[in-house]
Structure formats: structure tokens, C-alpha cells
XYZ file of C-alpha atoms in Angstrom:
388
model
C -32.853 36.192 18.418
C -36.051 36.891 16.456
C -37.120 33.535 15.051
C -38.932 30.777 16.922
C -37.419 28.288 14.477
C -33.875 29.520 15.199
C -34.436 29.333 18.954
C -35.911 25.847 18.651
C -32.933 24.707 16.562
C -30.395 26.054 19.069
C -32.290 24.468 21.957
C -32.300 21.168 20.107
C -28.533 21.343 19.577
C -28.026 22.099 23.278
C -30.139 19.068 24.202
C -28.040 16.887 21.892
C -24.802 18.139 23.491
C -26.176 17.475 26.978
C -27.252 13.971 26.039
C -23.816 13.256 24.547
C -22.046 14.516 27.673
C -24.303 12.442 29.943
C -23.734 9.347 27.809
C -19.935 9.793 27.962
C -20.032 10.174 31.751
C -22.301 7.165 32.123
C -20.032 5.069 29.894
C -16.989 6.089 31.955
C -18.653 5.289 35.268
C -19.973 1.923 34.121
C -16.880 0.714 32.209
C -15.206 -2.286 33.841
C -11.670 -0.923 33.445
C -12.517 2.721 34.169
C -15.238 3.388 36.741
C -14.878 0.115 38.642
C -11.108 0.411 38.692
C -11.390 3.947 40.047
C -13.656 2.777 42.881
C -11.139 0.070 43.793
C -8.330 2.618 43.839
C -10.340 4.928 46.083
C -10.937 2.130 48.568
C -7.211 1.358 48.630
C -6.428 5.059 49.094
C -8.770 5.301 52.077
C -7.321 2.099 53.547
C -3.754 3.337 53.049
C -2.769 0.314 50.950
C -2.383 2.050 47.595
C 0.946 2.008 45.730
C 2.524 5.074 44.109
C 1.711 3.775 40.620
C -1.899 3.102 41.602
C -2.168 6.550 43.189
C -1.016 8.206 39.971
C -3.658 6.201 38.085
C -6.265 7.301 40.654
C -5.384 10.948 40.036
C -5.653 10.457 36.258
C -9.048 8.755 36.450
C -10.450 11.289 38.920
C -9.307 14.099 36.647
C -11.072 12.460 33.703
C -14.232 11.924 35.764
C -14.226 15.587 36.826
C -13.813 16.680 33.196
C -16.834 14.629 32.169
C -18.946 15.903 35.074
C -17.990 19.495 34.255
C -19.016 18.883 30.641
C -22.422 17.637 31.789
C -22.863 20.653 34.068
C -21.874 23.091 31.303
C -24.192 21.436 28.786
C -27.016 21.468 31.325
C -26.586 25.192 31.959
C -26.457 25.841 28.213
C -29.680 23.904 27.693
C -31.353 25.898 30.494
C -30.297 29.198 28.884
C -31.595 28.203 25.448
C -34.822 26.824 26.920
C -35.476 30.213 28.520
C -34.580 31.996 25.277
C -36.923 29.745 23.321
C -39.792 30.419 25.747
C -39.165 34.183 25.558
C -39.118 34.238 21.754
C -42.192 32.043 21.499
C -44.082 34.195 24.011
C -43.220 37.384 22.098
C -44.190 35.723 18.841
C -47.551 34.655 20.304
C -48.202 38.199 21.523
C -47.452 39.633 18.092
C -49.702 37.042 16.466
C -52.583 37.923 18.791
C -52.132 41.616 17.974
C -52.255 41.185 14.199
C -54.633 38.203 13.991
C -57.894 40.263 14.032
C -56.641 42.239 11.041
C -55.505 39.074 9.299
C -58.883 37.417 9.845
C -60.977 40.363 8.693
C -58.875 41.002 5.609
C -58.663 37.331 4.649
C -62.336 36.332 5.007
C -63.133 37.012 1.364
C -59.818 35.493 0.328
C -60.692 32.285 2.211
C -63.914 31.957 0.221
C -62.007 32.445 -3.015
C -59.488 29.792 -1.999
C -62.316 27.420 -1.059
C -63.883 27.810 -4.495
C -60.477 27.224 -6.032
C -60.240 23.915 -4.153
C -63.479 22.783 -5.790
C -62.311 23.955 -9.206
C -58.969 22.178 -8.814
C -60.734 19.004 -7.730
C -62.986 19.004 -10.800
C -59.979 19.698 -13.018
C -58.097 16.789 -11.449
C -61.044 14.460 -12.068
C -61.312 15.559 -15.700
C -57.575 15.063 -16.180
C -57.764 11.579 -14.706
C -60.707 10.619 -16.904
C -59.060 11.984 -20.055
C -55.895 9.915 -19.717
C -56.009 7.317 -22.458
C -53.540 5.113 -20.638
C -50.955 5.818 -17.964
C -48.210 4.335 -20.143
C -48.530 7.120 -22.712
C -48.905 9.819 -20.091
C -45.861 8.494 -18.262
C -43.451 9.104 -21.122
C -40.939 11.702 -19.882
C -41.749 14.346 -22.507
C -45.547 14.137 -22.187
C -45.407 13.934 -18.409
C -43.068 16.951 -18.160
C -45.282 19.077 -20.401
C -48.378 18.151 -18.425
C -46.704 18.924 -15.100
C -45.570 22.332 -16.348
C -48.785 23.477 -18.028
C -51.650 21.887 -16.138
C -50.439 20.060 -13.028
C -52.867 17.802 -11.204
C -50.348 15.249 -9.902
C -47.969 16.145 -7.071
C -45.319 13.448 -6.830
C -42.143 15.517 -6.605
C -41.514 15.539 -10.372
C -40.301 18.268 -10.710
C -39.592 19.541 -7.184
C -42.172 22.332 -7.580
C -44.809 19.587 -7.838
C -44.110 18.250 -4.358
C -47.169 17.924 -2.150
C -47.571 17.915 1.632
C -46.716 14.670 3.473
C -49.556 12.225 2.859
C -49.378 11.165 6.520
C -51.228 14.436 7.248
C -54.314 13.125 5.464
C -54.643 9.646 6.956
C -52.992 8.125 10.009
C -52.466 4.785 8.235
C -49.459 6.204 6.389
C -47.838 7.491 9.573
C -48.246 4.111 11.274
C -46.805 2.367 8.222
C -43.689 4.568 8.350
C -43.379 4.044 12.104
C -43.548 0.254 11.813
C -41.285 0.285 8.764
C -38.553 1.884 10.890
C -39.191 -0.231 13.990
C -36.288 -2.681 14.222
C -38.132 -4.478 17.043
C -41.240 -5.127 14.939
C -42.459 -8.652 15.717
C -42.489 -10.967 12.698
C -43.089 -14.707 12.478
C -40.721 -17.319 11.079
C -43.270 -17.984 8.326
C -43.111 -14.327 7.316
C -39.324 -14.453 7.026
C -39.671 -17.587 4.903
C -42.244 -15.886 2.658
C -39.936 -12.879 2.247
C -37.024 -15.086 1.269
C -39.182 -16.956 -1.265
C -40.436 -13.654 -2.700
C -36.876 -12.391 -3.152
C -36.007 -15.571 -5.043
C -39.141 -15.168 -7.190
C -38.331 -11.550 -8.034
C -34.686 -12.377 -8.815
C -35.466 -15.301 -11.128
C -34.933 -15.096 -14.899
C -38.127 -15.522 -16.958
C -38.878 -16.093 -20.622
C -40.943 -12.902 -20.797
C -41.908 -9.876 -18.736
C -45.474 -11.167 -18.522
C -44.207 -14.407 -16.964
C -42.172 -12.454 -14.414
C -45.066 -10.188 -13.460
C -47.459 -13.111 -13.147
C -45.070 -14.963 -10.833
C -44.424 -11.868 -8.711
C -48.106 -10.939 -8.474
C -49.114 -14.486 -7.539
C -46.536 -14.513 -4.762
C -47.600 -11.083 -3.486
C -51.242 -12.172 -3.435
C -50.443 -15.000 -1.000
C -49.456 -12.365 1.573
C -51.381 -9.221 0.688
C -54.501 -10.614 -0.955
C -55.838 -9.580 -4.381
C -53.838 -6.745 -5.943
C -54.995 -4.376 -8.680
C -52.222 -4.670 -11.260
C -51.204 -3.103 -14.532
C -48.190 -3.341 -16.815
C -49.074 -0.681 -19.428
C -47.274 -2.833 -22.000
C -43.850 -1.667 -20.851
C -40.968 -3.500 -19.274
C -39.736 -0.491 -17.345
C -42.352 0.998 -15.037
C -41.464 4.626 -14.352
C -42.134 6.092 -10.911
C -44.698 8.555 -12.276
C -46.683 5.697 -13.858
C -47.971 4.661 -10.440
C -49.160 8.217 -9.780
C -51.000 8.393 -13.116
C -52.569 4.993 -12.608
C -53.736 6.066 -9.151
C -55.244 9.247 -10.623
C -56.925 7.339 -13.432
C -58.393 4.694 -11.122
C -59.861 7.088 -8.566
C -61.116 9.541 -11.225
C -63.552 7.019 -12.676
C -67.272 7.678 -12.372
C -67.737 4.370 -10.563
C -65.406 5.509 -7.762
C -66.965 8.970 -7.351
C -69.059 7.998 -4.312
C -65.950 7.015 -2.366
C -63.891 9.871 -3.809
C -66.347 12.477 -2.523
C -66.329 11.095 1.023
C -62.633 10.600 1.724
C -59.166 11.263 0.348
C -58.951 7.744 -1.173
C -55.827 6.610 0.735
C -54.036 3.887 -1.218
C -50.748 2.035 -1.378
C -48.961 1.617 -4.703
C -46.313 -1.024 -5.405
C -43.917 -0.061 -8.181
C -41.605 -2.769 -9.538
C -38.818 -2.446 -12.067
C -37.198 -5.834 -12.517
C -36.003 -7.056 -9.090
C -36.505 -3.603 -7.553
C -39.463 -2.603 -5.410
C -40.806 0.729 -4.137
C -43.830 1.316 -1.906
C -45.694 4.577 -2.510
C -48.764 6.089 -0.921
C -51.405 8.226 -2.571
C -54.223 10.559 -1.525
C -56.819 12.332 -3.656
C -57.623 15.826 -2.367
C -58.130 18.730 -4.759
C -55.072 17.274 -6.509
C -53.426 13.870 -6.530
C -50.539 13.568 -4.064
C -48.284 10.534 -4.376
C -45.284 10.079 -2.097
C -42.645 7.320 -2.103
C -42.632 5.734 1.350
C -39.545 3.625 0.650
C -36.581 3.847 -1.677
C -36.394 1.485 -4.623
C -35.242 -1.607 -2.728
C -33.176 -4.316 -4.401
C -34.652 -7.799 -4.030
C -31.463 -9.422 -5.317
C -30.044 -11.611 -2.563
C -26.878 -10.106 -1.064
C -25.014 -12.786 0.937
C -22.753 -10.209 2.614
C -25.680 -8.077 3.788
C -26.879 -9.763 6.958
C -29.642 -7.207 7.559
C -31.188 -7.349 4.075
C -33.739 -10.069 4.794
C -34.899 -8.317 7.966
C -35.306 -4.955 6.220
C -37.356 -6.380 3.358
C -39.408 -8.553 5.704
C -40.211 -5.445 7.749
C -41.422 -3.608 4.626
C -43.936 -6.335 3.862
C -44.971 -6.812 7.495
C -45.679 -3.077 7.818
C -47.466 -3.099 4.455
C -49.627 -6.079 5.369
C -50.709 -4.388 8.603
C -51.352 -1.108 6.765
C -53.558 -2.832 4.175
C -55.574 -4.478 6.952
C -56.165 -1.038 8.469
C -57.045 0.295 5.032
C -59.713 -2.399 4.671
C -61.156 -1.348 8.034
C -61.099 2.311 6.976
C -63.079 1.736 3.779
C -65.393 -0.722 5.521
C -66.329 1.946 8.086
C -66.857 4.696 5.493
C -70.381 6.137 5.711
C -71.670 5.942 2.145
C -75.064 7.391 3.131
C -73.608 10.760 4.153
C -73.272 13.774 1.912
C -70.026 14.717 0.234
C -67.385 15.460 2.892
C -65.685 18.799 2.222
C -63.106 18.067 4.937
C -61.552 15.379 2.721
C -59.371 18.123 1.192
C -57.664 18.695 4.548
C -55.627 16.811 7.203
C -57.367 14.226 9.366
C -56.395 15.916 12.668
C -59.427 18.041 13.556
C -59.149 18.537 17.309
C -56.663 19.658 19.935
C -56.399 19.926 23.736
C -55.748 23.235 25.451
C -53.590 23.859 28.516
C -56.463 22.672 30.735
C -56.675 19.374 28.810
C -60.057 20.366 27.354
C -60.668 18.969 23.879
C -61.651 21.368 21.080
C -62.770 20.414 17.585
C -62.310 22.571 14.524
C -63.277 22.668 10.859
C -60.915 23.540 8.034
C -61.972 26.384 5.739
C -59.219 26.828 3.164
C -55.474 26.670 2.554
C -53.541 29.828 3.430
C -51.396 29.579 0.327
C -51.575 28.162 -3.169
C -48.156 26.554 -2.688
C -48.839 22.865 -2.186
C -45.461 22.405 -0.463
C -46.535 24.649 2.429
C -49.045 22.785 4.636
C -50.843 25.803 6.147
C -54.623 26.008 6.552
C -57.275 28.311 7.971
C -59.695 26.640 10.381
C -62.456 27.576 12.829
C -63.230 26.059 16.226
C -66.705 25.077 17.369
C -66.999 28.345 19.326
C -66.080 30.496 16.315
C -62.388 30.977 17.057
C -60.021 31.219 14.116
C -56.988 28.950 13.873
C -54.084 29.496 11.502
């Protein structure tokens, strides 16, 4: 066992097996025809009133109960063993890291400065690329978009896979809360919200004389829930997924948005619609543009046999409405009198608590790798300590 990741994975599997065994035992003991029946048979056995048939059933149930208890005990021991193994591997790994860290820090100091300059250069290149786009519709054509992504990538939206960026939830907590609420089946929603969702599905599913008529109807309905929405059609009926990323880049690369762009990562939500299909994406502007789909393309066509459809779609819009309210608060609280914030290139988490529950803040210096898919950074604490 040499890998912390391997030990963590095996410990996780042991925990799953223990939980499954405990659940099976609990289900047996609480079942009306199993656990309760066994207790009744035991009382009859102690009172001497049990029949031969009932006694055989008592033996069978007690044997099953013992099997389940043994399974819980075995799984518990297995979890204990893997927990110890995980602690041992992690402790050895920490010791090795402490031994080599001084050499890593001294040899990488110059490299960190080079990487920091590269961040600035990439940022300027991304701005120039966004300002040079004549229109996202032309840049979103498959051939042009593929060539741009291969030769001079500034957009990381997973097309192709090598152009996948870190999770955008690392850069602003609003995205993480949106995903959490999106998956919360107990999210509280009003009857009016369900009614709005149903009406919106009907609006999106309707047949219109033209695409412009459809978009106008859909946008008007969205505005009643979400407020004014920046929209674009690019003169095309089919809006490709990458179009939203290019539009986001073009919008935030404008000179008139530079003051905001230099003080935060420009968190934004993007709604992509293709006929009666909807996808919610999120975008951040660091040294490159990172756009991530936060939902699948969801069908708004009414499915009578899908009883959960209305609830799922209603939850998307409830989570989105709450996220946009938080986004308004975020931009409203942005200090526009401060200087350009260099930390906007990095995750929003900039503090941690040690074993003594003492809070420590740190400042990011540079990424540890040029691979955008690997979210690793070099940072320094307020007392000069180096974090990797």
C-alpha cells in the first residue's frame, strides 16, 4: 500500500459495506414479519408454550439474525483495519512531503514567478481573443471553433476534452450552492412556482410561426421569474453549446466591463436553449474563460408518464432564481475603488483551520502546472509558510 488515494478508496469501500450490513440488520430487526415475529417466538419459548413448528421457525430466524450480526461485526473490523492503514499511509506521505518540500520550494521559486507572468500573459491573450470575435455565431461553427481550440485556446468548456477547466465551484461559492440546491429533493418551493414552471414548459413546447417569435415568448416568460436577461440569437435556429461560452467571453472582454473583470472572476450563469431543450451553464473569467454545464440539456416537453418531471424542472429554476439573487448581492458588494485583484485567478477559499482550530489565511502565488484540468496551486500563509 503506497498511495493515499488507494487507501482512501479501500476505506471508503469498507465503510459502504459496513453501512449496507447495518442497514440489512436494522431492516430485519424492524420488519413486522421478521424481527417482531422472532420476539414473539422467543417469549413463547421462554413461557414453554411454543409449538414444534414455531420452534423450527425460531431457530431459522435466530440463525438469520446471527448471520446479519456477524456480517456487521466483520465489516466493522474491516473498516477499522483500513482506517488504520489509511492513517499509516497518510502519515508516511506527510513525512515524505515535509522532507522534500524545502527542496521543492527553493527550486520552484523562480518557476513560480514565471508561471505568474504566464497567468498575466494568458489573461491578456484571452481578452484580445474575446474582443476580436466578430460574432459568436461565426466563431461557434464547428470547424472554426475546433481550429481555434487547437491552435490558440482561451475557452475551456470541455470541447475537446483537453480543454476542460477546473470545476467553476472552486472560484465562487454561488455555483456550489446552486448545485447543492439543484440536487436537494426537499427544496421548498411555492405552489405559484410550480404553476410558473408548468406555464413555462407549455410556452417552450408551443409551435411558433418563426424562431424569433419563439425566443421572444420564452424570454418574456423567463423574465417574469428571473428578471431582465441578456439575450442573443446570433441569427441561428440551433444554438450550439460552445456559443454560450463564446458569448460569455465576448461580453466580459469588452472595455466597458474591464473594471469588474479586473476585480473578480466575473461569475455568470448562461441559459442555452435549443428548441424545447434547456441547459444551465456557469462561467468564470480567470486567465482563461472556463464554462461548465451545470445541468444536462433538459427536455421541456411535457411527459405525462413522468411524474417527477415537473418537480425536477421547478427545482432547476428555483435554484437558479436563488443563485441569481446571490449573484446580484456579490456584484453589489464588489469594491470598485480597490486596485486590480490578482487573487481573481485563483479559488475563493483562502483560509483554513489547523488542528487547534486556529484560522490561517493564505495568498495564492501561481498554479503548479500548466494543465488546466489539474487544480493545483502554490500559496503562502501570512507567516511565510508555503502551501502546495
